[in-house]
Amino acid sequence: MIKQLLIIGCGNMGGAMLAGWLKAGENPARFAILDPALPEAPSGVTLYREAAEAEAAGAHDAVMLGFKPQQLRALAPGLQGLTGEGVTICSLLAGITRAQLADAFPGAKGHVRVMPNLAARINTSPVILCESGLDDAGRGDLFALYDLLGTAIWLDDEGRFDLVTALAGSGPGFVYRFIDALAGAAVELGLERDVAEQLALVTVDGASALAAASDVGPGELADRVASPGGMTREGLNVLDEGQALHRLLVETLRATRDKGAELSKGA
């Protein structure tokens, strides 16, 4: 069991994950934060301002890196005392490979890439895990912790990690943009903004819930909604023409995936 997880850099994602763990009923004492800029920590969670403080406490057996990937080279030397023997490194750093983590923190027991999304705050996030150096017990402990945030999934092929990140990590941003565009289109055609936004949110929420519970894929669900010659079919014809939506999303995911390789080179 992971006795205490030290979160180094508790920004939007780290904060969402911590909120999710606490919402799931985890003991706040199981978590600590190292962040010189964070105004305060949730009740019961220890907040360190300097690495020396956290190192002196020595209570953690896992570390989660939540700072920007471009900061890895500068910050890693000062974190060696926190990432030594017996400690598992969990990284939220987009694009940073396990090999780069091992190079930055050579004394750690294991090196794990972790990719959730902000739905971790409400325990509905996919959490992609890709590890090296852990035994079966270590994998089990890690999985149990991250599965509390939604649905944890092991990915053994690290070569696909940036693509999975583009889909599951960045995906909510694309969905939010779609919701905004759906509402905006209705406004342009004459609907009031508040009504359009409410309807778009409820529609997407209901459609997603139904798709998750259905025994058929979303493509077939779309066809079931669309009666031949009806209103929905007319709209789908616009989206489907020349595979316009499909091609747009292929390019969206490609650009997002390729940014991971760029971030890796920059680090």
C-alpha positions as CSV (number, residue, x, y, z in Angstrom):
1,M,0.0,0.0,0.0
2,I,1.2,3.5,-0.8
3,K,1.3,5.1,2.7
4,Q,1.8,8.7,1.6
5,L,1.9,10.4,-1.8
6,L,3.8,13.7,-2.1
7,I,2.4,15.9,-4.8
8,I,5.1,18.2,-6.2
9,G,3.4,21.1,-7.9
10,C,-0.3,21.1,-7.2
11,G,-1.9,23.0,-10.0
12,N,-5.2,22.4,-11.8
13,M,-4.6,18.8,-12.5
14,G,-2.9,17.9,-9.2
15,G,-5.6,19.8,-7.4
16,A,-8.4,18.0,-9.2
17,M,-6.9,14.6,-8.5
18,L,-6.4,15.4,-4.8
19,A,-10.0,16.6,-4.6
20,G,-11.1,13.3,-6.2
21,W,-9.1,11.2,-3.7
22,L,-10.6,13.1,-0.8
23,K,-14.1,12.9,-2.3
24,A,-13.6,9.1,-2.5
25,G,-13.0,9.1,1.3
26,E,-9.2,8.8,1.4
27,N,-7.5,10.0,4.6
28,P,-6.1,13.5,4.0
29,A,-3.0,12.4,5.9
30,R,-2.2,10.0,3.0
31,F,-1.3,13.1,0.9
32,A,1.2,15.9,1.2
33,I,2.0,18.8,-1.2
34,L,5.3,20.5,-2.1
35,D,4.4,23.8,-3.7
36,P,5.9,27.2,-2.8
37,A,3.0,29.1,-4.5
38,L,-0.1,27.2,-3.4
39,P,-2.1,29.5,-1.0
40,E,-3.3,26.6,1.2
41,A,-3.9,22.8,1.2
42,P,-7.1,21.0,2.0
43,S,-7.7,20.4,5.7
44,G,-5.5,17.5,6.9
45,V,-3.1,17.6,4.0
46,T,0.4,18.7,4.8
47,L,1.8,21.6,2.7
48,Y,5.6,22.1,2.4
49,R,7.1,25.2,0.9
50,E,10.6,23.8,0.4
51,A,12.0,20.5,-0.6
52,A,14.1,20.4,2.5
53,E,11.0,20.4,4.7
54,A,9.5,17.5,2.9
55,E,12.8,15.6,2.9
56,A,13.2,16.1,6.6
57,A,9.7,14.7,7.2
58,G,10.5,11.6,5.1
59,A,7.0,10.2,5.3
60,H,6.2,9.6,1.7
61,D,6.8,6.5,-0.4
62,A,5.5,7.9,-3.7
63,V,5.9,11.2,-5.5
64,M,3.7,12.7,-8.1
65,L,5.2,15.3,-10.4
66,G,2.7,18.0,-11.3
67,F,4.8,20.9,-12.6
68,K,5.4,21.8,-16.3
69,P,7.4,19.4,-18.3
70,Q,9.7,22.2,-19.4
71,Q,10.8,22.5,-15.7
72,L,12.0,19.0,-15.3
73,R,15.7,19.7,-16.2
74,A,15.9,22.6,-13.7
75,L,13.9,21.1,-10.8
76,A,15.2,17.5,-10.9
77,P,18.6,18.1,-9.2
78,G,16.9,19.7,-6.1
79,L,14.5,16.8,-5.7
80,Q,16.9,13.9,-5.5
81,G,16.5,13.7,-1.7
82,L,12.8,13.1,-2.2
83,T,13.0,10.5,-5.0
84,G,15.5,8.0,-3.8
85,E,15.4,4.3,-2.9
86,G,12.0,2.9,-2.2
87,V,10.1,5.8,-3.8
88,T,7.9,5.4,-6.8
89,I,7.9,8.4,-9.2
90,C,4.5,9.2,-10.8
91,S,4.6,11.8,-13.6
92,L,1.9,14.0,-15.0
93,L,4.4,15.6,-17.3
94,A,3.1,15.5,-20.8
95,G,5.6,14.1,-23.3
96,I,8.2,13.0,-20.7
97,T,9.1,9.4,-21.2
98,R,9.9,6.7,-18.6
99,A,13.5,6.8,-19.8
100,Q,13.7,10.5,-19.2
101,L,12.2,10.1,-15.8
102,A,14.7,7.4,-15.0
103,D,17.5,9.6,-16.1
104,A,16.2,12.5,-14.0
105,F,15.5,10.3,-10.9
106,P,17.9,7.3,-11.1
107,G,17.5,6.3,-7.5
108,A,13.8,5.7,-7.6
109,K,12.2,2.3,-7.3
110,G,9.8,2.8,-10.2
111,H,8.9,5.3,-12.9
112,V,5.3,5.7,-13.9
113,R,3.6,7.9,-16.5
114,V,0.1,8.9,-15.4
115,M,-2.5,10.7,-17.5
116,P,-5.9,11.6,-16.1
117,N,-8.2,14.5,-17.0
118,L,-10.0,17.1,-14.9
119,A,-13.0,14.8,-14.3
120,A,-10.8,13.2,-11.7
121,R,-12.3,15.9,-9.4
122,I,-15.6,14.0,-9.6
123,N,-14.1,10.5,-9.8
124,T,-15.1,10.0,-13.5
125,S,-11.7,10.3,-15.2
126,P,-9.9,7.7,-17.3
127,V,-6.4,7.4,-15.8
128,I,-3.8,5.9,-18.1
129,L,-0.8,4.2,-16.4
130,C,2.5,3.1,-17.9
131,E,5.2,1.9,-15.6
132,S,8.7,0.5,-15.4
133,G,10.4,-1.0,-12.3
134,L,7.4,-2.1,-10.3
135,D,6.6,-5.6,-9.2
136,D,3.1,-7.0,-9.1
137,A,2.4,-5.7,-5.7
138,G,3.6,-2.3,-6.6
139,R,1.4,-2.3,-9.7
140,G,-1.5,-3.4,-7.7
141,D,-1.1,-0.6,-5.1
142,L,-0.7,2.0,-7.8
143,F,-3.7,0.8,-9.7
144,A,-5.9,0.8,-6.6
145,L,-4.9,4.4,-5.8
146,Y,-5.5,5.8,-9.3
147,D,-8.6,3.8,-9.9
148,L,-10.4,5.8,-7.2
149,L,-10.4,8.7,-9.6
150,G,-12.5,6.9,-12.2
151,T,-11.2,4.1,-14.3
152,A,-7.5,3.3,-14.3
153,I,-6.1,1.5,-17.4
154,W,-2.6,0.0,-17.9
155,L,-0.9,0.9,-21.2
156,D,2.1,-1.4,-21.9
157,D,3.0,0.2,-25.2
158,E,4.6,3.5,-24.3
159,G,4.8,4.5,-27.9
160,R,1.1,5.1,-27.9
161,F,1.1,7.2,-24.7
162,D,1.0,10.6,-26.4
163,L,-1.9,9.4,-28.6
164,V,-3.8,8.2,-25.6
165,T,-3.1,11.5,-23.8
166,A,-4.5,13.4,-26.8
167,L,-7.7,11.3,-26.7
168,A,-8.3,10.9,-22.9
169,G,-6.3,13.7,-21.4
170,S,-6.9,16.5,-23.8
171,G,-10.3,15.1,-25.0
172,P,-12.4,17.0,-22.4
173,G,-11.1,20.3,-23.9
174,F,-12.3,19.3,-27.3
175,V,-15.7,18.2,-25.9
176,Y,-16.1,21.6,-24.1
177,R,-15.3,23.3,-27.4
178,F,-18.0,21.3,-29.1
179,I,-20.6,22.1,-26.4
180,D,-19.7,25.8,-26.8
181,A,-19.9,25.6,-30.6
182,L,-23.3,23.7,-30.4
183,A,-24.7,26.4,-28.2
184,G,-23.1,29.2,-30.2
185,A,-24.6,27.9,-33.4
186,A,-28.1,27.9,-31.9
187,V,-27.5,31.5,-30.7
188,E,-26.5,32.6,-34.2
189,L,-29.7,31.1,-35.5
190,G,-31.9,33.0,-33.0
191,L,-31.9,31.2,-29.6
192,E,-31.1,33.1,-26.3
193,R,-27.6,32.4,-25.0
194,D,-28.7,31.1,-21.6
195,V,-31.2,28.7,-23.1
196,A,-28.8,27.5,-25.7
197,E,-26.0,26.8,-23.2
198,Q,-28.4,25.0,-20.9
199,L,-29.8,22.8,-23.6
200,A,-26.4,22.0,-25.1
201,L,-25.0,20.9,-21.7
202,V,-28.0,18.8,-20.8
203,T,-28.1,17.2,-24.3
204,V,-24.4,16.3,-24.3
205,D,-24.6,15.0,-20.7
206,G,-27.6,12.8,-21.5
207,A,-26.2,11.5,-24.8
208,S,-22.9,10.6,-23.1
209,A,-24.6,8.8,-20.3
210,L,-26.8,6.8,-22.7
211,A,-23.8,5.9,-24.9
212,A,-21.9,4.7,-21.8
213,A,-24.8,2.5,-20.8
214,S,-25.6,1.2,-24.3
215,D,-24.6,-2.2,-25.8
216,V,-24.0,-0.6,-29.2
217,G,-21.4,1.9,-30.3
218,P,-22.0,5.7,-30.6
219,G,-22.0,5.5,-34.4
220,E,-24.9,3.2,-34.4
221,L,-26.7,5.3,-31.8
222,A,-26.4,8.3,-34.1
223,D,-28.0,6.3,-36.9
224,R,-30.8,5.2,-34.5
225,V,-31.6,8.8,-33.6
226,A,-31.7,9.7,-37.3
227,S,-34.9,8.6,-39.0
228,P,-34.6,8.4,-42.8
229,G,-35.7,11.8,-44.3
230,G,-36.0,13.3,-40.9
231,M,-34.4,16.4,-39.2
232,T,-31.6,14.6,-37.4
233,R,-30.5,12.8,-40.6
234,E,-30.4,16.2,-42.5
235,G,-28.0,17.5,-39.8
236,L,-25.9,14.4,-39.8
237,N,-25.5,14.6,-43.6
238,V,-23.7,17.9,-43.1
239,L,-21.3,16.5,-40.5
240,D,-20.8,13.3,-42.5
241,E,-20.2,14.9,-45.9
242,G,-16.7,14.1,-47.0
243,Q,-16.0,12.7,-43.5
244,A,-15.6,16.4,-42.5
245,L,-16.0,15.8,-38.7
246,H,-13.8,12.7,-38.8
247,R,-11.0,14.4,-40.7
248,L,-11.1,17.5,-38.4
249,L,-10.7,15.3,-35.3
250,V,-7.9,13.2,-36.9
251,E,-6.0,16.4,-37.4
252,T,-6.9,17.6,-33.9
253,L,-5.6,14.4,-32.3
254,R,-2.5,14.3,-34.5
255,A,-1.5,17.9,-33.5
256,T,-2.1,17.1,-29.9
257,R,-0.2,13.8,-30.0
258,D,2.8,15.4,-31.9
259,K,3.0,18.1,-29.3
260,G,4.0,15.4,-26.8
261,A,7.1,14.5,-28.8
262,E,8.0,18.2,-29.0
263,L,7.7,18.5,-25.2
264,S,9.9,15.5,-24.8
265,K,12.6,16.9,-27.0
266,G,12.4,20.2,-25.2
267,A,13.0,18.5,-21.9
